[in-house]
Coordinates of C-alpha atoms in Angstrom, one line a residue:
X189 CA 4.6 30.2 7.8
X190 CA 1.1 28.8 7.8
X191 CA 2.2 26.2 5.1
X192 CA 4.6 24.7 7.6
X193 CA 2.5 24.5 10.5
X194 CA 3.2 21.3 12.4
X195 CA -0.6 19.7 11.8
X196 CA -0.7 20.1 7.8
X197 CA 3.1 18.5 7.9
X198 CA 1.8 15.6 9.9
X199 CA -0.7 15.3 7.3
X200 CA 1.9 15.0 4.6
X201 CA 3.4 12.3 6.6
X202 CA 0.3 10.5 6.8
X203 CA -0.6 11.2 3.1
X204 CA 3.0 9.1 1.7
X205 CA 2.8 6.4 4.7
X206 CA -1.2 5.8 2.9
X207 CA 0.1 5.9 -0.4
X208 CA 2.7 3.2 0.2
X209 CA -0.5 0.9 2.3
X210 CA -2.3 2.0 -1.2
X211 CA 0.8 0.7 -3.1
X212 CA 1.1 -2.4 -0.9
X213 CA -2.5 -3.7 -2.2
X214 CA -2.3 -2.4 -5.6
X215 CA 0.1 -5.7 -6.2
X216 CA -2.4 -8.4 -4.7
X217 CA -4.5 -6.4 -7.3
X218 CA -2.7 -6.5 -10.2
X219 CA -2.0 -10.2 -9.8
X220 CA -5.9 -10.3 -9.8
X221 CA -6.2 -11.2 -5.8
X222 CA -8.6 -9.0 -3.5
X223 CA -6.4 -9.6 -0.6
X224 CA -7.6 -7.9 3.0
X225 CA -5.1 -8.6 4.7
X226 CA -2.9 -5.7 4.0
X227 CA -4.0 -4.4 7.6
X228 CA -3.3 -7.4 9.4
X229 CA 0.5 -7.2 7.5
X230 CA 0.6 -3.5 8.6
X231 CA 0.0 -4.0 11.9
X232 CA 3.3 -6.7 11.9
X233 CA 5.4 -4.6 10.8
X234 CA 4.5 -1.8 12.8
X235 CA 4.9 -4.1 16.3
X236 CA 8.0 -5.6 15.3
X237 CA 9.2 -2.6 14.7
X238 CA 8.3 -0.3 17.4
X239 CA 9.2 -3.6 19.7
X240 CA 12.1 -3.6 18.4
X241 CA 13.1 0.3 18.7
X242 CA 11.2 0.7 22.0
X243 CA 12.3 -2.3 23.8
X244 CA 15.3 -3.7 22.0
X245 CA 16.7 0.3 21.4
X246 CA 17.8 -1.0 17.8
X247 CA 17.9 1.9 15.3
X248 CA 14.8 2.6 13.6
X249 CA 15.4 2.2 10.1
X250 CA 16.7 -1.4 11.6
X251 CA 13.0 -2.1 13.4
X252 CA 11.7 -0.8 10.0
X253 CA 13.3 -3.4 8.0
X254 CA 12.8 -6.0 10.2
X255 CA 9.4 -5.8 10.2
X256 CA 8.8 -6.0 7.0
X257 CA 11.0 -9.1 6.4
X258 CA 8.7 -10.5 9.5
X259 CA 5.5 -9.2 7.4
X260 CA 6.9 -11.3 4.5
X261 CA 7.7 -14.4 6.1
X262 CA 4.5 -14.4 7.7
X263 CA 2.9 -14.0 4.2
X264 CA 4.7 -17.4 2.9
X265 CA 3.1 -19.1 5.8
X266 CA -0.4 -17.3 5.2
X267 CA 0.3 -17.3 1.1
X268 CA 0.4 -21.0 0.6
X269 CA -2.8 -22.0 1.8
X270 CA -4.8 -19.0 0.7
X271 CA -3.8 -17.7 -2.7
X272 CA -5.1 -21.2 -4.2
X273 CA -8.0 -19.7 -3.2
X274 CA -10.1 -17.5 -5.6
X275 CA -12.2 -14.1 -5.4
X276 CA -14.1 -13.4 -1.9
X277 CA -12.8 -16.9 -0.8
X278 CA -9.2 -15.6 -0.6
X279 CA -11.0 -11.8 0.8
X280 CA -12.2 -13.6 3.7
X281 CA -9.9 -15.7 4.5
X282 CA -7.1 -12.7 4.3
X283 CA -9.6 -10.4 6.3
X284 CA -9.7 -13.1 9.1
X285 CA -5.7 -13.1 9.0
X286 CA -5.9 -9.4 10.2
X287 CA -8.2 -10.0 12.6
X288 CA -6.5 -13.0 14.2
X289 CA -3.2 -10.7 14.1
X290 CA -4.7 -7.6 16.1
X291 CA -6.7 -10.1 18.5
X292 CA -2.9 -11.8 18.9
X293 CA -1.2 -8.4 20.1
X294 CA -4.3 -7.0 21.7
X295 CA -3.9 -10.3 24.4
X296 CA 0.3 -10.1 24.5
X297 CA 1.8 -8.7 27.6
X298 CA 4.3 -7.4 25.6
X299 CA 2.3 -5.0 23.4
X300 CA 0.4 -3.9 26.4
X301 CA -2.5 -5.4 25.2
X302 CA -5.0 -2.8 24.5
X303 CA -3.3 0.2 26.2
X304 CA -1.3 -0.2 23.1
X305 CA 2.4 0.5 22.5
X306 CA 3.5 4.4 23.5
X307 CA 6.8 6.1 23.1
X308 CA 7.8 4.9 20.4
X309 CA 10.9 6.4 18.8
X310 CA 10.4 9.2 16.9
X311 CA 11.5 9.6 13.0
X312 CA 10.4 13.6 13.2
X313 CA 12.2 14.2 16.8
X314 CA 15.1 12.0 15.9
X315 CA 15.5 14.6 13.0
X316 CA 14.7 17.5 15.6
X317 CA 17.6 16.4 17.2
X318 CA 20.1 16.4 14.4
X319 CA 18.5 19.5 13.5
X320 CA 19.4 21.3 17.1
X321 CA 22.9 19.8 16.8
X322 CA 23.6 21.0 13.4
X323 CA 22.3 24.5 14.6
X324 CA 19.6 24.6 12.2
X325 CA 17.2 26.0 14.9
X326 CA 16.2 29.4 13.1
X327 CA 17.9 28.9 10.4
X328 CA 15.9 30.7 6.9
X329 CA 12.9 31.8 10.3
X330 CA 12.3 27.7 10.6
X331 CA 12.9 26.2 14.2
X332 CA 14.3 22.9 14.6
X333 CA 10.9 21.2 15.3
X334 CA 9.9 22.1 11.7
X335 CA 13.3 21.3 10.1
X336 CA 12.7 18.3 11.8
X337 CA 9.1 17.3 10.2
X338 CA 10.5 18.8 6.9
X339 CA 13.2 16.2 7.1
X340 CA 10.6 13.2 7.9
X341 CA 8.9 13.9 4.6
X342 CA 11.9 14.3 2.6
X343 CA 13.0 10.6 3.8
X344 CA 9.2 9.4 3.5
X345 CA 8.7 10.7 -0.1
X346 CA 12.3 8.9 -0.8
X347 CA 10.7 5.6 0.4
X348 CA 7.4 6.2 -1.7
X349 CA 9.6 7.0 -4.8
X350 CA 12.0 3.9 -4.5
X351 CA 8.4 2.1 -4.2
X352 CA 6.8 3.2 -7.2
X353 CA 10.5 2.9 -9.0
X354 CA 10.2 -0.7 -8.0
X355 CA 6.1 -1.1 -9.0
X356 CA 6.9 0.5 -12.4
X357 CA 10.1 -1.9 -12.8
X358 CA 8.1 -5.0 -12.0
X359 CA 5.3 -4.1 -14.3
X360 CA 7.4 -3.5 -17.6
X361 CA 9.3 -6.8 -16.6
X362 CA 8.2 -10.4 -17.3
X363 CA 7.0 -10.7 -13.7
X364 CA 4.7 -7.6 -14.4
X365 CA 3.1 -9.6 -17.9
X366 CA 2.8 -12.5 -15.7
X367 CA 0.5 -10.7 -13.5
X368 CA -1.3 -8.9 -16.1
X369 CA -2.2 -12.0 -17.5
X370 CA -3.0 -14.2 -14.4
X371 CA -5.3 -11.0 -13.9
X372 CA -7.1 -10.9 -16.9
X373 CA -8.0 -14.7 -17.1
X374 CA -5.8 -16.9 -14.9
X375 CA -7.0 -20.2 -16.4
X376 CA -5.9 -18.8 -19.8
X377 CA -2.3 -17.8 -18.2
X378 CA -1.9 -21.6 -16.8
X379 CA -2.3 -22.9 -20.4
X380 CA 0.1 -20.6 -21.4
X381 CA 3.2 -22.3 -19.3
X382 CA 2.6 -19.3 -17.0
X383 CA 3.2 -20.6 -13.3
X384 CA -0.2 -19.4 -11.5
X385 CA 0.5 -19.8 -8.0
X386 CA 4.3 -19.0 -8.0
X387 CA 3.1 -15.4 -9.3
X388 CA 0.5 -14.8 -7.1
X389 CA 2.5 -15.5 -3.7
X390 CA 5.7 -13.5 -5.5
X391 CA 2.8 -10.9 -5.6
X392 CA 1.3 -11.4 -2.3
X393 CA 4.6 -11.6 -0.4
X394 CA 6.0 -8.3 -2.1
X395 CA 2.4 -6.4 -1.2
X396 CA 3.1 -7.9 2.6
X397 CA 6.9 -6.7 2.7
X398 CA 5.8 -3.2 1.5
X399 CA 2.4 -3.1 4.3
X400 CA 4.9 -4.4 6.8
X401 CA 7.1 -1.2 5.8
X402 CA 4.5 0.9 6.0
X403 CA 3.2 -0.1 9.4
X404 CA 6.8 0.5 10.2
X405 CA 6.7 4.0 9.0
X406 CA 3.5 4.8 10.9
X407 CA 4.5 3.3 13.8
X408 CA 7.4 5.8 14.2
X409 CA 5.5 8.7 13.2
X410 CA 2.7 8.3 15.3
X411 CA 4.9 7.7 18.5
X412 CA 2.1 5.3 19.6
X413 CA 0.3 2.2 18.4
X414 CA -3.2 0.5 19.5
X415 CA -4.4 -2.6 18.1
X416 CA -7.6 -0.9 17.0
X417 CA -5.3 1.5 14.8
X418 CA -5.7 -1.3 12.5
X419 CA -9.2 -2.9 12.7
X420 CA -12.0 -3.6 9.6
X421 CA -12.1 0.3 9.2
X422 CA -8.5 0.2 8.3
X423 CA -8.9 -2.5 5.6
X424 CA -11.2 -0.9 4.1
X425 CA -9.2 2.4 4.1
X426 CA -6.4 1.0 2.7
X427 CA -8.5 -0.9 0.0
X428 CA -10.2 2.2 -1.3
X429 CA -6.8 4.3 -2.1
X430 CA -6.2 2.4 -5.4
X431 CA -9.8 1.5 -6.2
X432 CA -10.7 5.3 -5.9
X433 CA -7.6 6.6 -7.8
X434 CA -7.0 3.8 -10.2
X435 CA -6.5 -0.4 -9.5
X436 CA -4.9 -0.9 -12.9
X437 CA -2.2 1.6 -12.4
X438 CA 0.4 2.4 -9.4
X439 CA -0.2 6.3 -9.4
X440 CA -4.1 5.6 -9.3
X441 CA -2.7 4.1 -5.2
X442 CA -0.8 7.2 -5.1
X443 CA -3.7 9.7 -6.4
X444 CA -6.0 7.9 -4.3
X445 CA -4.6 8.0 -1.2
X446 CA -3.8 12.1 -1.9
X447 CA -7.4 12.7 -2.3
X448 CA -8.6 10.1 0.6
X449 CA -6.2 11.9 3.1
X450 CA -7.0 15.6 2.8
X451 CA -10.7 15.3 2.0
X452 CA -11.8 14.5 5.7
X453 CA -9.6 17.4 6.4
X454 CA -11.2 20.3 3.7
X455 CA -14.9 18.1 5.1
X456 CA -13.9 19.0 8.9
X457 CA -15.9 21.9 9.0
X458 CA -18.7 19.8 8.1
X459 CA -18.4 17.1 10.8
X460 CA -22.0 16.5 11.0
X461 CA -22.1 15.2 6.9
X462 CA -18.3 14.8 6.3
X463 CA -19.8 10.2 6.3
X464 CA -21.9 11.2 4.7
X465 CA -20.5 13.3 1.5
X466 CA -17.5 10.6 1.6
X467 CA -19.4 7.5 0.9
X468 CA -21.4 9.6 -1.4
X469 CA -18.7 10.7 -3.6
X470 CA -17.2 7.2 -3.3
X471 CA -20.6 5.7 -4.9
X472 CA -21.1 8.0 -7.9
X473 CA -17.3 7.1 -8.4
X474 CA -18.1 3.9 -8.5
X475 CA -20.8 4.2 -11.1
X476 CA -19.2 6.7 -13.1
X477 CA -15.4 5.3 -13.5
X478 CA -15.4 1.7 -11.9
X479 CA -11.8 1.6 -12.5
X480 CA -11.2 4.6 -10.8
X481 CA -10.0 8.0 -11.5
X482 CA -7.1 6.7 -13.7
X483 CA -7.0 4.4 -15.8
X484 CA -3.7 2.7 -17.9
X485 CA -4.9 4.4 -21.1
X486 CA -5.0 7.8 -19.4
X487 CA -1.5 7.5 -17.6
X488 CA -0.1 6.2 -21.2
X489 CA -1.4 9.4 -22.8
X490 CA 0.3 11.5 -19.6
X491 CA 3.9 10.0 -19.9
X492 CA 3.9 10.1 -23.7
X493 CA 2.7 14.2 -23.1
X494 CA 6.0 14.3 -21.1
X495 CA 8.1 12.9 -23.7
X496 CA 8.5 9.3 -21.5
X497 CA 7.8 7.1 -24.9
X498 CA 6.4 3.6 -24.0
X499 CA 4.9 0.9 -26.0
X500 CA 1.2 1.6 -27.9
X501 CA -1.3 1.0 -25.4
X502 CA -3.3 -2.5 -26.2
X503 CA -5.8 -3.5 -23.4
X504 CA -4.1 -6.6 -21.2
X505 CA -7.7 -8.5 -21.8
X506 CA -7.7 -7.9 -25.8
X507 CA -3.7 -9.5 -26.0
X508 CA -4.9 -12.6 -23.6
X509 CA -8.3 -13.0 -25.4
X510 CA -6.4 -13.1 -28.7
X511 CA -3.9 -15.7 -28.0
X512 CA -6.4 -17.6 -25.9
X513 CA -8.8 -17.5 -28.7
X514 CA -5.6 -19.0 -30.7
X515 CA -5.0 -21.9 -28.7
X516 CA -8.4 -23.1 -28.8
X517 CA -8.7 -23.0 -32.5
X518 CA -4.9 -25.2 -32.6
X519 CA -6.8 -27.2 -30.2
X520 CA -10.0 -28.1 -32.1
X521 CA -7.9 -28.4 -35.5
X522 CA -5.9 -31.2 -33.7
X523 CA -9.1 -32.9 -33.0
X524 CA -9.6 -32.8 -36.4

């Protein structure tokens, strides 16, 4: 089965662990903070957890957990000086977090340094191995090593829908109107009683625990980690999967990443341009949709097409300007 050849599986894995990077810095986003430091986060999670596995032989989901509570806890200590900060303040601040962090473990004896981190526990051949001892080897003309992959995604694509549960949860919830509105005019939230700073580290920290997840994931997929794995290239990576598919809304991370992972693929055969046509298609984009393929309007329209019934659709910034504009005018008749 062509479909189930081992290279376009690994590309399925690589597609969900992107989405849930893409996912990651789609909160910072919504809490209106261009955060660069999911990369830097990543690359915690995916040390600790690999260390962990490789050298401590804890279970894998273990390390995987572990290193995203480590990804978080190093985001309180990075959060509380640096989401004061606004706009490409806080963007270059975060993006020298990740570099300090992969300059850190590319001078540590223990990650090898820059030979990187190699045989790493395996989610795919752990499954491989369940899979020979259940006798699933040939089982429906699909060896073990396939059943194996097949497996990996089922568990990925559970940990990328429990995400996106979560996202949507958060943003129909007081916390996700908090961040709506710190977005669209965070000086108008403050004067609202809204707590600025507490919502933008809650944001920051959950975006860190899911990167440090990820990294996790990728780390015991890949079998082998290098501190260049996650350099400026892969900030930049992750940033464009939700502004590509959509920052405003959680499937745009999701869409993005899709399309971002398999179009250097369908490209390959154009090597020579593939840069080329990429960045191309990422500027018209840009100009055409700036918020990206999806926006909240269009996914409203979806979910309402398949009978999920939500609230009319009123744009974040015309609810904020509104009661903003409100407050002023109390203001000036109290002068009065």
């Amino acid at each position: 089965m062509d479909l189930l050849n081992p290279y376009y599986l690994q590309i399925v894995m690589f597609f969900i662990i992107n989405a849930i990077m893409g996912i990651s810095i789609y909160f910072t986003l919504s809490s209106g903070q261009l955060s660069l430091g999911a990369a830097g986060f990543m690359s915690v999670g995916a040390y600790v957890g690999a260390l962990l596995s490789l050298k401590a032989e804890l279970p894998i989901v273990v390390g995987i957990i572990v290193g995203g509570l480590v990804a978080s806890l190093v985001a309180v200590v990075i959060g509380l000086p640096t989401t004061r900060l606004r706009g490409l303040y806080l963007a270059i601040a975060t993006l020298g977090f990740g570099e300090v962090v992969r300059v850190v473990f590319l001078n540590l004896d223990v990650t090898n340094g820059a030979l990187g981190l190699s045989g790493i526990p395996s989610i795919p051949q752990e499954l491989t191995n369940y899979a020979y001892e259940f006798d699933l080897d040939g089982l429906m003309g699909i060896d073990a090593v396939t059943w194996g992959n097949l497996m990996a995604i089922i568990i990925l694509f559970i940990i990328l829908a429990i995400t996106i549960a979560f996202c949507v949860r958060i943003n129909n919830s007081r916390v996700g109107r908090a961040f709506a509105a710190i977005k669209a005019d965070d000086h108008a939230a403050e004067l609202m009683g809204i707590n600025v700073v507490y919502y933008k580290m809650m944001a920051f920290i959950i975006g860190a625990f899911i990167a440090g997840i990820g990294g996790g994931l990728y780390a015991h997929v890949t079998n082998f980690i290098n501190p260049t794995d996650f350099s400026y290239h892969k900030v930049v990576q992750i940033l464009l999967f939700p502004v590509f598919g959509g920052s405003n809304v959680v499937w745009g991370s999701v869409l993005g990443s899709f399309i971002l992972t398999l179009l250097p693929e369908v490209l390959r055969f154009l090597s020579d341009y593939r840069d080329i046509i990429y960045g191309a298609l990422l500027v018209i984009l840009m100009a055409v949709r700036p918020d990206g393929i999806l926006t909240e309007s269009m996914v409203d329209r979806i979910s309402r097409k398949l009978g999920f019934k939500k609230a009319p659709y009123i744009p974040e910034t015309q609810v904020l300007t509104e009661r903003f504009e409100a407050y002023k005018r109390k203001q000036a008749e109290s002068k009065e």
